[in-house]
Short mmCIF file of C-alpha atoms and ligand atoms in Angstrom, two decimals:
data_model
loop_
_atom_site.label_atom_id
_atom_site.label_comp_id
_atom_site.label_asym_id
_atom_site.label_seq_id
_atom_site.Cartn_x
_atom_site.Cartn_y
_atom_site.Cartn_z
CA MET A 1 102.34 85.25 99.36
CA SER A 2 105.31 84.46 97.14
CA GLY A 3 107.24 87.42 98.59
CA TRP A 4 106.72 85.96 102.05
CA ASN A 5 107.69 82.44 100.99
CA ASP A 6 110.91 83.67 99.35
CA TRP A 7 111.74 85.71 102.41
CA LEU A 8 111.12 82.85 104.85
CA ARG A 9 113.27 80.52 102.72
CA ALA A 10 116.07 83.09 102.56
CA GLN A 11 115.89 83.64 106.33
CA ASP A 12 116.15 79.89 106.93
CA ALA A 13 119.12 79.59 104.58
CA ALA A 14 120.95 82.52 106.18
CA ARG A 15 120.47 81.09 109.68
CA GLU A 16 121.60 77.65 108.57
CA GLN A 17 124.68 79.09 106.87
CA ALA A 18 125.74 81.03 109.97
CA ALA A 19 125.00 78.15 112.38
CA LEU A 20 122.34 80.37 113.98
CA GLU A 21 119.27 78.16 113.59
CA ARG A 22 117.36 77.82 116.87
CA SER A 23 114.75 75.30 117.90
CA ILE A 24 112.85 74.60 121.08
CA ALA A 25 114.33 71.43 122.52
CA VAL A 26 112.20 69.19 124.71
CA THR A 27 113.57 69.01 128.24
CA ASP A 28 111.63 66.81 130.63
CA ASP A 29 111.85 66.86 134.38
CA ALA A 30 114.12 64.58 136.31
CA PRO A 31 114.89 65.00 140.00
CA HIS A 32 116.77 68.28 140.45
CA PRO A 33 119.52 69.07 139.26
CA TRP A 34 119.09 66.54 136.46
CA ALA A 35 117.02 66.87 133.30
CA MET A 36 115.87 64.43 130.61
CA ARG A 37 116.85 65.20 127.03
CA ASP A 38 116.21 62.72 124.19
CA GLY A 39 115.36 60.04 126.72
CA ARG A 40 118.65 60.48 128.53
CA ARG A 41 119.30 61.82 132.04
CA MET A 42 121.73 64.74 131.99
CA LEU A 43 123.29 67.07 134.51
CA ASN A 44 121.43 70.34 134.05
CA LEU A 45 123.99 73.13 133.70
CA SER A 46 121.54 75.47 131.96
CA SER A 47 118.94 76.26 134.61
CA ASN A 48 118.45 79.45 136.62
CA ASN A 49 116.62 77.60 139.39
CA TYR A 50 119.64 78.47 141.52
CA LEU A 51 118.32 77.43 144.93
CA GLY A 52 116.28 74.46 143.73
CA LEU A 53 113.02 76.07 144.83
CA ALA A 54 111.07 75.19 141.66
CA GLU A 55 110.53 71.68 143.03
CA HIS A 56 110.29 72.59 146.72
CA PRO A 57 107.30 70.85 148.35
CA GLU A 58 106.19 74.05 150.11
CA LEU A 59 106.07 75.88 146.76
CA LEU A 60 104.09 73.07 145.16
CA GLU A 61 101.66 73.14 148.07
CA ALA A 62 101.29 76.93 147.79
CA ALA A 63 100.67 76.63 144.04
CA ALA A 64 97.97 74.02 144.66
CA SER A 65 96.33 76.17 147.33
CA GLY A 66 96.33 79.21 145.01
CA ALA A 67 95.02 77.16 142.08
CA ALA A 68 92.10 76.05 144.24
CA ARG A 69 91.03 79.72 144.41
CA GLY A 70 90.92 80.09 140.63
CA ALA A 71 93.02 79.40 137.56
CA GLY A 72 93.35 83.02 136.49
CA ALA A 73 93.17 86.57 137.90
CA GLY A 74 90.35 87.45 135.50
CA SER A 75 91.44 90.97 134.64
CA SER A 76 94.15 93.59 134.82
CA ARG A 77 95.33 94.45 138.30
CA LEU A 78 93.97 97.97 137.84
CA VAL A 79 90.49 96.61 137.18
CA ALA A 80 89.64 93.64 139.41
CA GLY A 81 92.66 91.34 139.10
CA SER A 82 94.48 92.18 142.33
CA ASP A 83 93.40 90.54 145.59
CA THR A 84 94.48 90.57 149.24
CA ALA A 85 97.20 87.99 148.56
CA TYR A 86 98.75 90.33 145.95
CA ARG A 87 98.80 93.20 148.42
CA ALA A 88 100.30 91.04 151.17
CA LEU A 89 102.98 89.79 148.76
CA GLU A 90 103.96 93.33 147.74
CA GLU A 91 104.27 94.40 151.36
CA LYS A 92 106.47 91.40 152.10
CA LEU A 93 108.57 92.07 149.00
CA ALA A 94 109.10 95.72 149.95
CA ALA A 95 110.25 94.62 153.42
CA PHE A 96 112.60 92.03 151.83
CA LYS A 97 114.12 94.68 149.57
CA GLY A 98 114.11 97.42 152.23
CA THR A 99 112.08 99.81 150.09
CA GLU A 100 108.87 101.71 150.77
CA ARG A 101 106.88 99.81 148.21
CA ALA A 102 107.02 97.03 145.64
CA LEU A 103 105.00 96.23 142.54
CA VAL A 104 104.56 92.82 140.94
CA PHE A 105 104.53 92.53 137.12
CA GLY A 106 103.68 89.62 134.81
CA SER A 107 107.37 88.78 134.25
CA GLY A 108 110.82 90.30 134.47
CA TYR A 109 110.62 91.11 130.77
CA LEU A 110 107.31 92.93 131.25
CA ALA A 111 108.68 94.72 134.32
CA ASN A 112 111.59 96.14 132.31
CA ILE A 113 109.42 97.18 129.37
CA GLY A 114 106.72 98.66 131.60
CA THR A 115 109.12 100.52 133.88
CA LEU A 116 111.39 102.02 131.25
CA THR A 117 108.51 103.19 129.07
CA SER A 118 106.71 104.63 132.09
CA LEU A 119 109.68 106.64 133.37
CA LEU A 120 111.35 107.74 130.14
CA ASP A 121 110.17 109.77 127.16
CA ARG A 122 111.71 111.82 124.35
CA SER A 123 112.89 114.48 126.80
CA CYS A 124 115.11 111.99 128.66
CA GLY A 125 118.57 110.55 128.31
CA VAL A 126 119.18 106.93 129.29
CA VAL A 127 122.70 105.72 129.95
CA SER A 128 122.82 101.96 129.44
CA ASP A 129 125.53 99.28 129.80
CA SER A 130 126.32 97.74 126.40
CA LEU A 131 125.70 94.20 127.72
CA ASN A 132 122.36 94.89 129.39
CA HIS A 133 119.64 92.26 129.03
CA ALA A 134 117.44 92.30 125.93
CA SER A 135 114.39 93.35 127.98
CA ILE A 136 116.22 96.52 129.05
CA ILE A 137 117.30 97.21 125.49
CA ASP A 138 113.73 96.76 124.24
CA GLY A 139 112.28 98.97 127.01
CA VAL A 140 114.80 101.69 126.27
CA ARG A 141 113.99 101.54 122.54
CA LEU A 142 110.27 101.73 123.13
CA SER A 143 110.66 104.69 125.51
CA ARG A 144 112.03 106.94 122.70
CA ALA A 145 114.58 108.44 125.12
CA THR A 146 118.02 109.29 123.72
CA VAL A 147 120.32 106.33 124.41
CA TYR A 148 123.92 106.70 125.59
CA ARG A 149 125.46 103.24 125.48
CA TYR A 150 128.59 102.81 127.57
CA GLY A 151 131.24 100.11 127.23
CA HIS A 152 130.47 97.12 129.41
CA ALA A 153 131.09 97.96 133.09
CA ASP A 154 133.46 100.71 131.89
CA ILE A 155 133.22 103.44 134.48
CA ASN A 156 135.28 105.93 132.45
CA ASP A 157 132.99 105.53 129.49
CA LEU A 158 129.96 105.79 131.77
CA GLU A 159 131.28 109.13 132.97
CA ALA A 160 131.89 110.27 129.37
CA GLN A 161 128.34 109.27 128.39
CA LEU A 162 126.89 111.05 131.42
CA ARG A 163 128.79 114.17 130.39
CA ALA A 164 127.39 113.87 126.86
CA ALA A 165 123.89 113.46 128.31
CA SER A 166 124.39 116.54 130.53
CA ALA A 167 125.56 118.56 127.54
CA ALA A 168 122.37 117.62 125.70
CA SER A 169 120.28 119.17 128.52
CA HIS A 170 117.80 116.34 128.90
CA GLU A 171 115.05 116.92 131.41
CA ARG A 172 115.92 113.72 133.26
CA VAL A 173 118.70 111.13 133.00
CA LEU A 174 118.50 107.47 134.04
CA ILE A 175 121.39 105.04 134.37
CA VAL A 176 120.33 101.43 133.86
CA THR A 177 122.36 98.26 134.35
CA ASP A 178 122.09 94.56 135.14
CA SER A 179 123.66 93.87 138.54
CA VAL A 180 124.81 90.36 137.53
CA PHE A 181 125.18 90.05 133.75
CA SER A 182 123.20 87.14 132.42
CA MET A 183 125.54 85.96 129.65
CA ASP A 184 128.89 86.90 131.19
CA GLY A 185 128.38 86.24 134.89
CA ASP A 186 130.26 89.34 135.93
CA VAL A 187 128.93 92.20 138.03
CA ALA A 188 128.32 95.92 137.58
CA PRO A 189 130.69 98.28 139.44
CA LEU A 190 127.77 99.56 141.49
CA ALA A 191 129.70 101.67 144.03
CA ASP A 192 131.38 103.65 141.23
CA ILE A 193 128.14 103.91 139.27
CA ILE A 194 126.43 105.32 142.35
CA ALA A 195 129.16 107.94 142.85
CA LEU A 196 128.63 109.07 139.23
CA LYS A 197 124.85 108.99 139.57
CA HIS A 198 125.11 111.43 142.49
CA ALA A 199 127.66 113.62 140.72
CA HIS A 200 125.43 113.95 137.64
CA GLY A 201 122.02 114.14 139.29
CA ALA A 202 120.83 111.00 137.49
CA ALA A 203 118.57 108.22 138.78
CA LEU A 204 119.73 104.58 138.88
CA MET A 205 117.77 101.46 137.97
CA ILE A 206 119.31 98.00 138.38
CA ASP A 207 118.10 94.64 137.11
CA GLU A 208 118.74 92.04 139.82
CA ALA A 209 117.31 89.08 137.88
CA HIS A 210 120.41 86.99 138.63
CA GLY A 211 121.46 88.78 141.84
CA THR A 212 118.35 88.30 143.94
CA GLY A 213 118.34 85.11 145.96
CA VAL A 214 122.04 84.53 145.36
CA PHE A 215 123.66 87.66 146.80
CA GLY A 216 123.13 89.78 149.88
CA PRO A 217 122.10 89.08 153.42
CA ASN A 218 118.81 87.15 153.09
CA GLY A 219 119.35 87.05 149.31
CA ALA A 220 118.01 90.56 148.78
CA GLY A 221 120.42 91.10 145.89
CA TYR A 222 123.83 92.27 144.78
CA ALA A 223 123.26 95.93 145.78
CA HIS A 224 122.44 94.72 149.30
CA ASP A 225 125.57 92.55 149.26
CA LEU A 226 127.64 95.69 148.69
CA GLY A 227 125.55 97.68 151.18
CA VAL A 228 124.67 100.30 148.55
CA ASP A 229 121.01 99.40 148.05
CA GLU A 230 119.73 102.67 149.50
CA HIS A 231 121.41 104.55 146.66
CA VAL A 232 119.56 102.57 144.01
CA ASP A 233 116.31 104.25 142.98
CA ILE A 234 114.65 101.35 141.18
CA HIS A 235 115.35 97.69 142.01
CA LEU A 236 113.94 95.36 139.38
CA GLY A 237 113.94 91.59 139.29
CA THR A 238 112.22 88.35 138.44
CA PHE A 239 110.66 85.47 140.33
CA SER A 240 111.61 83.06 137.54
CA LYS A 241 115.17 82.33 138.62
CA ALA A 242 116.26 81.89 142.28
CA PHE A 243 112.61 82.08 143.38
CA GLY A 244 111.80 79.03 141.28
CA ALA A 245 108.47 80.48 140.11
CA TYR A 246 107.46 83.12 137.55
CA GLY A 247 106.71 86.87 137.54
CA GLY A 248 108.60 90.12 137.83
CA TYR A 249 108.80 93.02 140.25
CA VAL A 250 109.99 96.54 140.95
CA ALA A 251 110.88 97.70 144.46
CA ALA A 252 111.28 101.44 145.03
CA SER A 253 109.96 104.39 147.00
CA ASP A 254 106.30 105.31 146.91
CA SER A 255 106.66 108.07 144.32
CA TRP A 256 108.29 105.78 141.72
CA ILE A 257 105.70 103.06 142.30
CA ARG A 258 102.78 105.51 141.98
CA GLN A 259 104.17 106.63 138.62
CA LEU A 260 104.35 102.98 137.49
CA VAL A 261 100.85 102.16 138.72
CA ASN A 262 99.51 105.12 136.76
CA THR A 263 101.45 104.83 133.53
CA SER A 264 103.04 101.41 133.09
CA ARG A 265 101.36 99.88 130.06
CA THR A 266 102.51 96.30 130.75
CA LEU A 267 100.82 96.56 134.14
CA THR A 268 97.63 98.26 132.96
CA TYR A 269 96.99 96.39 129.75
CA SER A 270 97.82 92.85 130.82
CA THR A 271 96.01 90.44 133.15
CA GLY A 272 97.34 89.98 136.70
CA LEU A 273 99.25 86.82 137.59
CA PRO A 274 97.08 83.85 138.62
CA PRO A 275 96.53 83.21 142.36
CA ALA A 276 98.67 80.05 142.19
CA LEU A 277 101.70 82.15 141.30
CA ILE A 278 101.04 84.85 143.88
CA GLU A 279 100.82 82.28 146.66
CA THR A 280 103.88 80.44 145.33
CA ILE A 281 105.99 83.60 145.21
CA ASP A 282 104.88 84.54 148.72
CA VAL A 283 106.25 81.24 150.09
CA ALA A 284 109.34 81.46 147.86
CA LEU A 285 110.19 84.84 149.40
CA GLU A 286 110.41 83.26 152.83
CA LEU A 287 112.42 80.30 151.57
CA VAL A 288 114.83 82.53 149.63
CA ALA A 289 115.45 84.65 152.71
CA ALA A 290 116.22 81.52 154.75
CA SER A 291 118.45 79.83 152.13
CA HIS A 292 121.78 80.89 153.65
CA PRO A 293 123.49 77.48 153.35
CA GLN A 294 122.36 77.08 149.73
CA ARG A 295 123.66 80.56 148.83
CA ALA A 296 127.04 79.88 150.44
CA ALA A 297 127.27 76.45 148.77
CA LEU A 298 126.35 77.86 145.36
CA ARG A 299 128.98 80.54 145.54
CA SER A 300 131.79 78.25 146.64
CA LYS A 301 130.84 75.56 144.08
CA ALA A 302 130.87 78.23 141.35
CA ALA A 303 134.27 79.50 142.45
CA ARG A 304 135.73 75.96 142.38
CA PHE A 305 134.19 75.07 139.02
CA ARG A 306 135.44 78.31 137.45
CA ALA A 307 138.94 77.84 138.89
CA THR A 308 139.09 74.30 137.45
CA LEU A 309 138.18 75.51 133.96
CA GLN A 310 140.60 78.42 134.22
CA GLY A 311 143.32 76.06 135.46
CA ALA A 312 143.02 74.26 132.11
CA GLN A 313 143.41 77.60 130.27
CA LEU A 314 139.74 77.75 129.30
CA ASP A 315 138.37 81.26 128.86
CA THR A 316 135.61 82.06 131.36
CA GLY A 317 135.70 85.79 130.65
CA LEU A 318 135.14 88.03 133.65
CA SER A 319 132.74 85.69 135.44
CA SER A 320 132.68 86.02 139.22
CA THR A 321 129.25 84.57 139.97
CA GLN A 322 127.18 81.41 139.53
CA ILE A 323 126.99 82.14 135.77
CA ILE A 324 130.14 80.90 134.06
CA PRO A 325 130.56 81.30 130.29
CA LEU A 326 133.06 79.25 128.34
CA LEU A 327 134.02 81.54 125.48
CA VAL A 328 134.43 79.66 122.21
CA GLY A 329 134.05 82.32 119.50
CA ARG A 330 132.49 80.85 116.38
CA SER A 331 128.86 79.72 116.48
CA ASP A 332 129.45 76.44 114.62
CA ARG A 333 132.26 75.41 117.00
CA THR A 334 130.11 76.33 119.99
CA LEU A 335 127.24 74.20 118.71
CA ARG A 336 129.62 71.29 118.16
CA LEU A 337 130.96 71.63 121.69
CA ALA A 338 127.44 71.69 123.17
CA GLU A 339 126.68 68.53 121.19
CA ARG A 340 129.85 66.82 122.45
CA LEU A 341 128.95 67.79 126.01
CA ARG A 342 125.51 66.23 125.56
CA THR A 343 127.19 62.96 124.63
CA ARG A 344 128.95 63.21 128.01
CA GLY A 345 125.64 63.67 129.83
CA LEU A 346 125.92 67.44 130.28
CA LEU A 347 123.11 69.80 129.34
CA ALA A 348 124.82 73.13 128.65
CA HIS A 349 123.38 75.57 126.18
CA ALA A 350 125.26 77.23 123.31
CA ILE A 351 124.69 81.00 123.32
CA ARG A 352 125.14 82.64 119.93
CA PRO A 353 124.53 86.02 118.27
CA PRO A 354 122.37 88.05 118.48
CA THR A 355 122.14 87.15 122.20
CA VAL A 356 125.88 87.83 122.41
CA ALA A 357 128.18 89.83 120.12
CA GLU A 358 129.47 88.36 116.86
CA GLY A 359 132.57 86.21 117.46
CA THR A 360 131.80 85.67 121.17
CA ALA A 361 129.59 82.58 121.04
CA ARG A 362 129.88 80.56 124.22
CA ILE A 363 128.60 77.76 126.34
CA ARG A 364 126.85 79.25 129.34
CA PHE A 365 127.03 77.21 132.52
CA SER A 366 124.75 78.23 135.35
CA LEU A 367 125.47 76.47 138.60
CA LEU A 368 122.89 75.37 141.12
CA ALA A 369 123.19 74.96 144.89
CA SER A 370 122.10 71.35 144.45
CA HIS A 371 124.92 70.33 142.09
CA SER A 372 127.06 67.87 144.00
CA ASP A 373 130.80 68.48 144.24
CA ASP A 374 131.43 65.14 142.55
CA SER A 375 129.14 65.77 139.60
CA LEU A 376 130.67 69.23 139.09
CA ALA A 377 134.21 67.83 139.24
CA GLU A 378 133.28 65.18 136.70
CA ALA A 379 131.54 67.77 134.53
CA ALA A 380 134.57 70.06 134.60
CA ARG A 381 136.81 67.16 133.53
CA ALA A 382 134.52 66.32 130.62
CA ILE A 383 134.28 70.00 129.57
CA ILE A 384 138.06 70.36 129.55
CA GLU A 385 138.53 67.15 127.54
CA GLU A 386 135.85 67.99 125.00
CA THR A 387 137.05 71.57 124.56
CA GLU A 388 140.62 70.39 124.01
CA ALA A 389 139.42 67.80 121.50
CA LEU A 390 137.37 70.34 119.53
CA ASP A 391 138.86 71.11 116.11
C1 PLP B 401 118.89 90.23 133.40
C2 PLP B 401 117.52 89.74 133.08
N1 PLP B 401 116.48 90.59 133.15
C3 PLP B 401 115.23 90.20 132.88
C4 PLP B 401 114.95 88.91 132.53
C5 PLP B 401 113.55 88.53 132.20
O1 PLP B 401 112.93 87.88 133.27
P1 PLP B 401 111.69 86.91 133.03
O2 PLP B 401 112.25 85.60 132.61
O3 PLP B 401 110.98 86.88 134.34
O4 PLP B 401 110.86 87.55 131.96
C6 PLP B 401 116.01 87.97 132.45
C7 PLP B 401 115.82 86.55 132.12
O5 PLP B 401 115.17 86.02 131.37
C8 PLP B 401 117.31 88.40 132.72
O6 PLP B 401 118.35 87.55 132.62
#
């Protein structure tokens, strides 16, 4: 054991030295969009519950109704863990996304792992944005496909990587990208990516974790917002953000879904979601589709908040969505800023390596439709003052 003890101590020391120690903070509920931290009510600027649905009475009612049918699904969906409600939800989801079929997974993370490992193998090339979410990176690694990483949202580099993949004569090539990038709040150049996908005979998978619910007519996602959804082969997303619940999904044509049903290990070898979640997501789908005013409010609040920070020369990177990073650089400074913001009643999380690249630590603000204009204006003032006062 002494080898382990030495190693654990050294790991602790290295994290401490680099200001990279993480802990799970206790955040208690307070009426949305507030949260309780250390006994104090704070404005929650770190939630992905974009439309406020997590506390919606209709969702709570649906969860209670599902829970009354059983606390768990009892087995994998391929065995006996998939009931009529599951099927009805997938039909509704496919209609929402405008695809032939949809498939629900345990979470967005599991959907990415299960999809990428089901579709890719050693004979494939996968062309992946350098800032893709960790669950894409992990799925790609596990798939054993050859990875061609392109510079973030860099269409010229994407083309170069596609050329390299073509030269390597892979049997199949997949392009994979977030639609809205979770730590930068910018968007993928989907129209250009689609042109290249067609030119190179590749397939395209997009992760709409932060796009669904917020973008597109009825909140179907960023690809729908641009009107290019029909050119996307695999639409992936989560129910844990704008839907206010939990779970993941893939929406695609029948042939992709049949491949996933037959070979996705995170679907086959994991228990189905409990009935409470299936019923909750079903109701959330309807509420998301009807949340036009909330979507419009969220987008204009985000634009105003970002403009205020930028007006004070703060660096919000390339953000153009409800996710707004404040780039600080060093991890220790970022932690200090987050702490100062907490003293001003603002809950805003410091994001450090390895979640983001070395030297790009940041505070990540995620705006909610329910943030009032006044509380955002006050928050922006406090953020500007505290950033300027940071040594
Ligand atoms: C882009 C992206 N994809 C996938 C996930 C994983 O989704 P889930 O939280 O449902 O596992 C997240 C968030 O956590 C995400 O930001």
